Short mmCIF file of C-alpha atoms in Angstrom, two decimals:
data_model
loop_
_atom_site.label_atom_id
_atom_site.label_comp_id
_atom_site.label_asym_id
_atom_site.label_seq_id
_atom_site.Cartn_x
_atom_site.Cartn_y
_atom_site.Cartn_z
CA UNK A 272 0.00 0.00 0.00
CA UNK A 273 3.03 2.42 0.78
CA UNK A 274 4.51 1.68 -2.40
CA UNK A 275 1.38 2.59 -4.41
CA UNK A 276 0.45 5.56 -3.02
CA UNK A 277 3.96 6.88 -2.91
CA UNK A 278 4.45 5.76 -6.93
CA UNK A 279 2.38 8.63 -8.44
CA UNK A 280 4.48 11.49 -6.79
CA UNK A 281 7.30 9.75 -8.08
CA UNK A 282 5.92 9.43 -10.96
CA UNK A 283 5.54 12.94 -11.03
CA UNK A 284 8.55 14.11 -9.88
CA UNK A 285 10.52 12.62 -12.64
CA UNK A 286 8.13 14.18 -14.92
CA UNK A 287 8.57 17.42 -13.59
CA UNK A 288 12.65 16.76 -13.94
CA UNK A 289 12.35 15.71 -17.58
CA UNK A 290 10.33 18.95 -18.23
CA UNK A 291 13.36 20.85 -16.30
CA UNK A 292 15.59 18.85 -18.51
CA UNK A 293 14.64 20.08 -21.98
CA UNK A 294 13.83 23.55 -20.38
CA UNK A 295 17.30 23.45 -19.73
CA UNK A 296 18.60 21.92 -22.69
CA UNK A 297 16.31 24.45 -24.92
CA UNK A 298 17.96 27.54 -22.78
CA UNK A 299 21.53 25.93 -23.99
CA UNK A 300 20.51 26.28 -27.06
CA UNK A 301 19.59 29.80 -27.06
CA UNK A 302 22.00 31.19 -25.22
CA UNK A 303 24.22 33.31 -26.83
CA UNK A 304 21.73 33.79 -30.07
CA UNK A 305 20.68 36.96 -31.48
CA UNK A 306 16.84 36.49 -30.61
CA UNK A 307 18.32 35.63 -26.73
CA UNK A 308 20.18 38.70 -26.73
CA UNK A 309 17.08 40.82 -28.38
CA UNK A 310 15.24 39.48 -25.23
CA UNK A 311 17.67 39.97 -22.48
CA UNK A 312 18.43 43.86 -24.24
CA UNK A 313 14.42 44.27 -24.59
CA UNK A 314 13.89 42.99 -20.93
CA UNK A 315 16.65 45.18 -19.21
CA UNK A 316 15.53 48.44 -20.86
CA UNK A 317 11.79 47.61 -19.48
CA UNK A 318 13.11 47.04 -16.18
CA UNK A 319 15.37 50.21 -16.11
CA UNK A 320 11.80 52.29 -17.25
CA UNK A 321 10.27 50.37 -14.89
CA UNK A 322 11.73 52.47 -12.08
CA UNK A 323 9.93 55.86 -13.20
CA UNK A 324 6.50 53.92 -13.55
CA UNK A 325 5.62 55.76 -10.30
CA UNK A 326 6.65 59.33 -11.39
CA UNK A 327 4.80 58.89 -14.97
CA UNK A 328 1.79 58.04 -13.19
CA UNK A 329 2.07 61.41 -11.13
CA UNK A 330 3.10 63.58 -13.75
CA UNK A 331 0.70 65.25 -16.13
CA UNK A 332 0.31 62.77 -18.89
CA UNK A 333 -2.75 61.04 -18.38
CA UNK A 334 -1.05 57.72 -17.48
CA UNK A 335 -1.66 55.34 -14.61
CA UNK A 336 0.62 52.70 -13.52
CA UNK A 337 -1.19 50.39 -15.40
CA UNK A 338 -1.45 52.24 -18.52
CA UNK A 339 2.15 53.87 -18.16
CA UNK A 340 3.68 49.71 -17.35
CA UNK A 341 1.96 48.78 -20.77
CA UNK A 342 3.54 51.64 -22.74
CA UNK A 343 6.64 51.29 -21.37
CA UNK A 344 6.77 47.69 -21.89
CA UNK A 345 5.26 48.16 -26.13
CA UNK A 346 8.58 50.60 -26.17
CA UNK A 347 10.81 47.85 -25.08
CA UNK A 348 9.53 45.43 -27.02
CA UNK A 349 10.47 47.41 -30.46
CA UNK A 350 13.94 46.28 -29.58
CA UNK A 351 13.09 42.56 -30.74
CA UNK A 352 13.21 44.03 -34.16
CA UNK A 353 15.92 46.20 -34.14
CA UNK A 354 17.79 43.56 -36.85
CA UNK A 355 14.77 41.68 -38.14
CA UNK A 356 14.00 44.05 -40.91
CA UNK A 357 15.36 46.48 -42.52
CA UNK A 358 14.15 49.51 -40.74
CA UNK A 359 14.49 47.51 -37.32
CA UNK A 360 17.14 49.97 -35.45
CA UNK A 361 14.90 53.46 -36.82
CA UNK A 362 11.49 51.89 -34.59
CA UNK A 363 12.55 51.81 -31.02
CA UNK A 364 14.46 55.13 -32.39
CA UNK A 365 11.63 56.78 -33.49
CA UNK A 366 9.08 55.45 -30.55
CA UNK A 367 12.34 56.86 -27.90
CA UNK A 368 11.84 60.01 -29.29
CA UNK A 369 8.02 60.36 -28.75
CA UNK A 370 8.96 58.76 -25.10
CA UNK A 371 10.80 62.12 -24.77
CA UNK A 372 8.67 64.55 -25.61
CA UNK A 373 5.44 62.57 -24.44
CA UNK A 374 7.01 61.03 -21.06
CA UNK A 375 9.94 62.73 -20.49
CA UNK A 376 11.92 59.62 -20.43
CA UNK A 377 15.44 59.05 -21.82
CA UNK A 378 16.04 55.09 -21.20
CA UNK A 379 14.66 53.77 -24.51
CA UNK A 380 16.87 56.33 -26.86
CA UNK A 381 20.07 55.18 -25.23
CA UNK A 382 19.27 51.76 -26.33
CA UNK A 383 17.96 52.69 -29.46
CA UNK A 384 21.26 54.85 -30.47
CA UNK A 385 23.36 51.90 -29.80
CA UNK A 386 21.44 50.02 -32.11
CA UNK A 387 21.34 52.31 -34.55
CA UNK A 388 25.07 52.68 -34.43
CA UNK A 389 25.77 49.09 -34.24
CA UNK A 390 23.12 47.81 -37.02
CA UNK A 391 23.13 50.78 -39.55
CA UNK A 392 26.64 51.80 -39.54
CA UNK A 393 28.65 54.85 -38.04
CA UNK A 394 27.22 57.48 -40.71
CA UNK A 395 23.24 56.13 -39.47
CA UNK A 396 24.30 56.27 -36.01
CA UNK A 397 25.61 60.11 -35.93
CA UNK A 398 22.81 61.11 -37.90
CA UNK A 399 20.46 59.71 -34.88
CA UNK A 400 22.08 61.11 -32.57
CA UNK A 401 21.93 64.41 -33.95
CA UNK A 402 18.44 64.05 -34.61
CA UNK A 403 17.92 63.40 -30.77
CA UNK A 404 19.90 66.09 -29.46
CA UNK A 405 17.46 68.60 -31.59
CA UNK A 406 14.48 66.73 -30.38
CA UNK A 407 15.79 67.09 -26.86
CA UNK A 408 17.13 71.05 -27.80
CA UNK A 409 13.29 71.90 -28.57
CA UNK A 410 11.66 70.03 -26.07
CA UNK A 411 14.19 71.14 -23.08
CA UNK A 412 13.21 74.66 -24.23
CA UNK A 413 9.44 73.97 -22.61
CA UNK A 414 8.50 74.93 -19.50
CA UNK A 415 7.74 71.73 -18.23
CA UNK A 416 10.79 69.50 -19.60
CA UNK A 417 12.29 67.98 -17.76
CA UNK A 418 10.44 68.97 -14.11
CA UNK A 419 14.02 68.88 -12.43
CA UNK A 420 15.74 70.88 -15.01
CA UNK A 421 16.05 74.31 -12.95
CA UNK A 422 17.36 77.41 -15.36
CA UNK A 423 20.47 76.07 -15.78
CA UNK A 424 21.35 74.79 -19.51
CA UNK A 425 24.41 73.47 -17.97
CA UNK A 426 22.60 70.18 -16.87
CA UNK A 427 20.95 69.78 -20.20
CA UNK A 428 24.69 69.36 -21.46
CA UNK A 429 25.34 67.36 -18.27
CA UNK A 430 22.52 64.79 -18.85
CA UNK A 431 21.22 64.70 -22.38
CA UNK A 432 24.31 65.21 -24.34
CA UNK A 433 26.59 62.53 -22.58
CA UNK A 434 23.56 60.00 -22.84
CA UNK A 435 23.73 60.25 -26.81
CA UNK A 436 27.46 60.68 -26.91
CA UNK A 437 27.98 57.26 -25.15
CA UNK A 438 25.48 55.51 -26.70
CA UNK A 439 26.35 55.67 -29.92
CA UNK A 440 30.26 55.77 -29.46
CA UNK A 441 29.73 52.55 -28.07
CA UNK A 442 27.17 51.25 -30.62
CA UNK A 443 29.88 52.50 -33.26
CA UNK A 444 32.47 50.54 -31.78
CA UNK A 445 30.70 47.40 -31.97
CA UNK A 446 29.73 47.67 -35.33
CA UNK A 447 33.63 48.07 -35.95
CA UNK A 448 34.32 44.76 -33.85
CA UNK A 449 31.41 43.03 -35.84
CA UNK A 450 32.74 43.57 -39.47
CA UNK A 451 36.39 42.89 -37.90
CA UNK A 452 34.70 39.54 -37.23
CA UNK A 453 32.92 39.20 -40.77
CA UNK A 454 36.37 39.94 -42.03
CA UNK A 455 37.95 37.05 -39.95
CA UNK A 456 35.00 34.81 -40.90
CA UNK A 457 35.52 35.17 -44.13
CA UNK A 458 39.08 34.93 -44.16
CA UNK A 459 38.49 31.40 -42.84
CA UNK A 460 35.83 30.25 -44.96
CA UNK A 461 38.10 31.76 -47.99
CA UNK A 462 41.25 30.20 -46.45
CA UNK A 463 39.35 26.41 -45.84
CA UNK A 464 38.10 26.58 -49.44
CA UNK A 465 41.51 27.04 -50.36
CA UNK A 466 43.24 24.08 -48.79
CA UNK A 467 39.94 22.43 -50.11
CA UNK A 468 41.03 23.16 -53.72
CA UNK A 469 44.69 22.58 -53.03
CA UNK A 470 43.76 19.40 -51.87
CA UNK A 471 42.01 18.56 -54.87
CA UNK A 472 44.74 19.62 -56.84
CA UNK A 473 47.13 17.34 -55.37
CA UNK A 474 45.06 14.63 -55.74
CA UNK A 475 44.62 15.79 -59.79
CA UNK A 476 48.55 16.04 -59.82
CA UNK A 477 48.47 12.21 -57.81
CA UNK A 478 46.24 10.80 -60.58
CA UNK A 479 48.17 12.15 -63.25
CA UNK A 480 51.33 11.05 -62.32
CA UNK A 481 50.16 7.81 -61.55
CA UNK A 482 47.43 6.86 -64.00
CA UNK A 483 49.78 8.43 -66.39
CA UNK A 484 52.64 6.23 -65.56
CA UNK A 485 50.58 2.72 -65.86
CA UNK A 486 49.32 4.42 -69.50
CA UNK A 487 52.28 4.81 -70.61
CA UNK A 488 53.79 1.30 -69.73
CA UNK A 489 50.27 0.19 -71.40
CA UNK A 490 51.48 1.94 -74.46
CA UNK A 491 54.60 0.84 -74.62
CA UNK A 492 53.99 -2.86 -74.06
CA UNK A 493 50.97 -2.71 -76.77
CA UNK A 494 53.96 -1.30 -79.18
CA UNK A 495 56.16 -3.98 -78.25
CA UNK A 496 53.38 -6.79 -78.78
CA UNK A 497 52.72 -5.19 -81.79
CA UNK A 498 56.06 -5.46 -83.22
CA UNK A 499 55.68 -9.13 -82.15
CA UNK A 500 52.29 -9.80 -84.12
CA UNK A 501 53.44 -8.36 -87.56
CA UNK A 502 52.38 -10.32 -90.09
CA UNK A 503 49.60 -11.67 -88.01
CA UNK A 504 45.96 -11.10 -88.03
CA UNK A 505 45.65 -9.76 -84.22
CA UNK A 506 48.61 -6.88 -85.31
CA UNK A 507 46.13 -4.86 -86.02
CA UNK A 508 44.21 -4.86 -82.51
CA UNK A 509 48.11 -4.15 -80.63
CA UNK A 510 48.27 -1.08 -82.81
CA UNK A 511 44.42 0.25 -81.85
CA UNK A 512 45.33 -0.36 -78.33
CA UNK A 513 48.60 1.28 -77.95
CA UNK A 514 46.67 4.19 -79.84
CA UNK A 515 43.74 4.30 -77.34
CA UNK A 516 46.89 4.45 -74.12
CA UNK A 517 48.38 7.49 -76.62
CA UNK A 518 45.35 9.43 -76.60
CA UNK A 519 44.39 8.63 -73.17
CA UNK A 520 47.25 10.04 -71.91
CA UNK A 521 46.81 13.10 -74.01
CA UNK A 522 43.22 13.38 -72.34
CA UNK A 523 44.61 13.08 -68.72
CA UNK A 524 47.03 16.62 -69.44
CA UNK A 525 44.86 18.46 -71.37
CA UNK A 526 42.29 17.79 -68.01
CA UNK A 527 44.65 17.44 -65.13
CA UNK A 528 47.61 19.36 -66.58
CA UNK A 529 46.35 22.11 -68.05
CA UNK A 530 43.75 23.12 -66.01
CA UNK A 531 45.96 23.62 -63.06
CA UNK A 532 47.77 20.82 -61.39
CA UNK A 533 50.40 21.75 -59.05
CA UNK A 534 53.04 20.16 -60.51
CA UNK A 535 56.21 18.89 -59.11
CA UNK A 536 57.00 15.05 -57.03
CA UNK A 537 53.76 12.62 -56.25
CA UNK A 538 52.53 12.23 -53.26
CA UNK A 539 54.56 9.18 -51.61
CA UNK A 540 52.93 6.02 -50.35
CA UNK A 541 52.96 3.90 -47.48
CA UNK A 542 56.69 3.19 -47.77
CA UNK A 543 57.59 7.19 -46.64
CA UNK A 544 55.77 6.82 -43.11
CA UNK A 545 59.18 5.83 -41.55
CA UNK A 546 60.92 8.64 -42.88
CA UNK A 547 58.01 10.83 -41.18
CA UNK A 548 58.14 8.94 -37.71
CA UNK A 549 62.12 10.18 -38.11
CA UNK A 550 61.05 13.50 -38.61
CA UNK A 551 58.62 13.78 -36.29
CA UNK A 552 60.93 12.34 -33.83
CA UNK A 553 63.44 15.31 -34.51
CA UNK A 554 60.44 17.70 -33.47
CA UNK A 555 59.69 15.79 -29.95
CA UNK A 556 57.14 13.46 -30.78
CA UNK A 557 58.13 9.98 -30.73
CA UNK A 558 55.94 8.17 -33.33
CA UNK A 559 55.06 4.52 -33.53
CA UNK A 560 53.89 3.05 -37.02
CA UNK A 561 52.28 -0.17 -37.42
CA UNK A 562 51.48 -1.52 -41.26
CA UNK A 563 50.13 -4.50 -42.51
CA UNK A 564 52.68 -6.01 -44.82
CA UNK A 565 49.23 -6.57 -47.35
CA UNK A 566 48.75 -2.52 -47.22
CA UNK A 567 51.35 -2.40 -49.24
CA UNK A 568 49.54 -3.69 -52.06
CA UNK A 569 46.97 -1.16 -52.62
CA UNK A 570 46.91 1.69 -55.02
CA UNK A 571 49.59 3.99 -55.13
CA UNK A 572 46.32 6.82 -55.40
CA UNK A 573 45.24 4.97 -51.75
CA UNK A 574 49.10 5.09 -50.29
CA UNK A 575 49.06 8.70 -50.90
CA UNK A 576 45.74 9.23 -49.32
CA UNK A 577 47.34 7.52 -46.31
CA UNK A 578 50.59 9.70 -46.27
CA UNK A 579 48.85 12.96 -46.39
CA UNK A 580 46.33 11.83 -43.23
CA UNK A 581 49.37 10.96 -41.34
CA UNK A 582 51.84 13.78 -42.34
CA UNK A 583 48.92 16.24 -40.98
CA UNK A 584 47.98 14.19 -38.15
CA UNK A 585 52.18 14.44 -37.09
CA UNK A 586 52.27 17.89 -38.03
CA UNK A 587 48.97 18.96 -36.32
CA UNK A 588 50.63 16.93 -33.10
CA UNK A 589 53.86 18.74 -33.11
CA UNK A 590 51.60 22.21 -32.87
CA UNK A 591 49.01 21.07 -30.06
CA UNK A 592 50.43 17.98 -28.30
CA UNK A 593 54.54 18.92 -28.20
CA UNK A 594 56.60 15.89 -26.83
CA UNK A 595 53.56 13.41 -27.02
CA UNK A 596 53.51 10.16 -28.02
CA UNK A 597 51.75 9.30 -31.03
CA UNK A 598 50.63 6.07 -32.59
CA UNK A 599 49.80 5.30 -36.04
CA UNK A 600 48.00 2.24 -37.35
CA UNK A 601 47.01 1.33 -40.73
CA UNK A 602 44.82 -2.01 -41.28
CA UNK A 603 43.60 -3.66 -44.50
CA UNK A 604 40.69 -5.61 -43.53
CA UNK A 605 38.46 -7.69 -46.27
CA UNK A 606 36.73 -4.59 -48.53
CA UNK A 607 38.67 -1.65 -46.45
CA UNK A 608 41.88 0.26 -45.61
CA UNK A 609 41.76 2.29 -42.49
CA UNK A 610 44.53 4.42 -40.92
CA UNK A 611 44.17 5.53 -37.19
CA UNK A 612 46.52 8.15 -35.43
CA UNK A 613 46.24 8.85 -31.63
CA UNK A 614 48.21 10.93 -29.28
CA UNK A 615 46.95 11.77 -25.28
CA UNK A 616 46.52 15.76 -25.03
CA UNK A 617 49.07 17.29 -23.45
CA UNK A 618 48.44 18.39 -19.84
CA UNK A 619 48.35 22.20 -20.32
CA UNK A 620 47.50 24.23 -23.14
CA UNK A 621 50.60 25.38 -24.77
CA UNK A 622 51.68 29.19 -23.20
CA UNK A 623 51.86 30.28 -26.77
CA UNK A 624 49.19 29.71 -29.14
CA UNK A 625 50.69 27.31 -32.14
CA UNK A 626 50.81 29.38 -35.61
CA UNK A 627 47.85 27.44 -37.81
CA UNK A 628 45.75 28.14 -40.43
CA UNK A 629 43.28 25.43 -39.07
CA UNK A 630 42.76 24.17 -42.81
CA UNK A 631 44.98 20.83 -42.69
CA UNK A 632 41.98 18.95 -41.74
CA UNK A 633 39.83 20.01 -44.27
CA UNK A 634 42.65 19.03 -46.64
CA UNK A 635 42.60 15.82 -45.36
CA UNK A 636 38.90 15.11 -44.95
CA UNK A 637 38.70 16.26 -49.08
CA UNK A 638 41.15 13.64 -50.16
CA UNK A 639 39.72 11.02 -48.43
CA UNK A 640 36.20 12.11 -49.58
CA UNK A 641 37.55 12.27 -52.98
CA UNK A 642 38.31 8.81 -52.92
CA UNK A 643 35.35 7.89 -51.73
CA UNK A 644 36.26 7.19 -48.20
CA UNK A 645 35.29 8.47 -44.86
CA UNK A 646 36.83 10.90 -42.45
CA UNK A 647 36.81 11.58 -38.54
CA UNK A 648 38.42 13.57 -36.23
CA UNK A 649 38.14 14.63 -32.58
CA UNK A 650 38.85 14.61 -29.06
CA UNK A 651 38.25 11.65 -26.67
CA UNK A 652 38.24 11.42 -22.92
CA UNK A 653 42.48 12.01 -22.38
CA UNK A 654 43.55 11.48 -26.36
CA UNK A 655 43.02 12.99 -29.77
CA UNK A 656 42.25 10.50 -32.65
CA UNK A 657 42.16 10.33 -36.58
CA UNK A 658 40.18 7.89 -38.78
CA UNK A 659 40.05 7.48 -42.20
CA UNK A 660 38.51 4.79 -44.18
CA UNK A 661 39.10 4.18 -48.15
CA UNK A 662 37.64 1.48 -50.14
CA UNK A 663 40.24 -1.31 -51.08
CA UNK A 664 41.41 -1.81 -53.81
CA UNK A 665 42.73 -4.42 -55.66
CA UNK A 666 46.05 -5.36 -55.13
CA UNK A 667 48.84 -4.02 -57.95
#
């Protein structure tokens, strides 16, 4: 009996914890977004006017508290669209300025300036702020604005003209920071789509030197055969084939060669890796390497895959994980040929940041998607670790 009547707030409770859960999860997600930072901004300007709800509701402006919270809170609330449409910054701008004359309150157009100055550009953002230093001019020239404002002008210099001033210096001096970001964005994206097409290049240059090797030796063989077969009525066929490995080869410059291959030595194959364990050695990282004999058997296109993975796996371990150990492995199992390098992370982050362009592994990840293979990379529990995965090939 205990057990069943104590079941349902149990039951219960662990609801109420999985609805916690993805309330939390869901405020993860947000954080940090624009629309998050639209409603934190939108919030914390209501609350600021919230504190003169009690001195609109005295003054002479037909406003209660009621009526004065709900038109305080529609004047916040134009912040959520300050960059959802075009005009976005100009509404809370424009609704601060009636706030001014109307209420006598200067919260909203400090807000609003920043935004204008941050979303519209420096040029926007002085031209709203001298627009609300002639609104203010004229309406600090009344009688009755502000209440507190005495004879002196000095205090409409003190107060009104600092309030604009700040705002949008500051608002100006994020919109610098934000297109010094845009710049650095770009500069990535333009610098990863590079290494992309280098990659791709070197892969072009790979196949050429390779595929145009075994054409060649196809050529000359179907020459030599053909010399062979004179006189015989299969001659004929030697002489058609050594053609077809001529003009094949032709084909392969005029589309590799021509339209922009790197050039210079092929990629090496599986062979090289000890001469890389040496050099990475030299650097601090001792390297084990560990190679089924039948790897060697696969494509020279598929060695090379191999070598780059590895060569920016080393390099990439001399940068972040100085004097670590690092492990490579490369299996050939029934239809594929995997290569795995791991190295623990180092116990402290180095005191000066490594010099990277943080495009080697998008290099990699495009040969080995090239070739139809598959690509990992990422951090485990107290090690870093590589995987790539080509299809085998048969052996040559």
């Amino acid at each position: 009996m205990h057990d069943q009547a104590a079941a349902p707030p149990m039951r219960r409770a662990a609801a109420a914890g999985r609805r916690l859960g993805r309330l939390w999860s869901l405020m993860e997600r947000w954080r940090g977004t624009p629309l998050a930072v639209d409603l934190l901004t939108a919030a914390g300007c209501f609350a600021l006017m919230s504190l003169d709800i009690p001195g609109l509701a005295q003054a002479d402006n037909a406003l209660n508290g009621a009526a004065a919270t709900a038109v305080l809170a529609l004047g916040a609330a134009t912040l959520l669209l300050r960059r959802r449409v075009p005009w976005g910054p100009w509404l809370p701008y424009a609704v601060s300025l009636v706030f001014i004359g109307w209420l006598h309150e200067l919260t909203l157009v400090q807000f609003a300036l920043y935004s204008v100055a941050r979303y519209r550009g420096r040029a926007a953002g002085v031209l709203a702020c001298g627009g609300y230093l002639a609104v203010c001019a004229v309406a600090y020239a009344m009688p009755d604005w502000p209440a507190h404002r005495g004879e002196s002008v000095s205090q409409f210099l003190a107060l009104v003209v600092p309030v604009g001033v700040l705002a949008t210096g500051v608002g100006i001096a994020a919109n610098r920071v934000d297109l010094v970001r845009a710049l650095e964005a770009k500069g990535a994206e333009t610098a990863l789509l590079q290494a992309v097409q280098d990659e791709r290049t070197s892969v072009a240059g790979d196949v050429h030197d390779f595929v145009g090797r075994e054409l060649t030796m196809l050529a000359v063989r179907a020459e030599v055969l053909s010399r062979r077969a004179r006189g015989e009525r299969w001659g004929q066929d030697f002489d058609e084939l050594s053609e077809t490995a001529r003009r094949a080869h032709l084909l392969l410059n005029e589309i590799v060669v021509r339209r922009g291959s790197g050039g210079g030595a092929p990629t090496p194959g599986l062979e090289a890796l000890p001469r890389l364990a040496e050099e990475s050695a030299g650097a601090g990282n001792e390297v084990e390497v560990s190679v089924d004999d039948t790897a060697y058997n696969q494509s020279p296109l598929r060695q090379a895959a191999i070598y780059r993975v590895v060569q920016e796996c080393l390099t990439n371990a001399a940068k972040h994980a100085p004097g670590q150990p690092v492990r490579v492995t490369v299996r050939l199992t029934p239809d594929r040929l995997r290569v795995t390098v791991t190295n623990p992370l180092p116990p402290a982050r180095p005191t000066v940041p490594p010099v990277s362009a943080g495009t080697g592994t998008a290099g990699m990840e495009e040969r080995v998607r090239t070739m139809g293979g598959e690509f990992w990379a990422g951090r485990g529990e107290d090690s870093y670790e590589v995987r790539a995965e080509l299809p085998r090939s048969s052996p040559t």
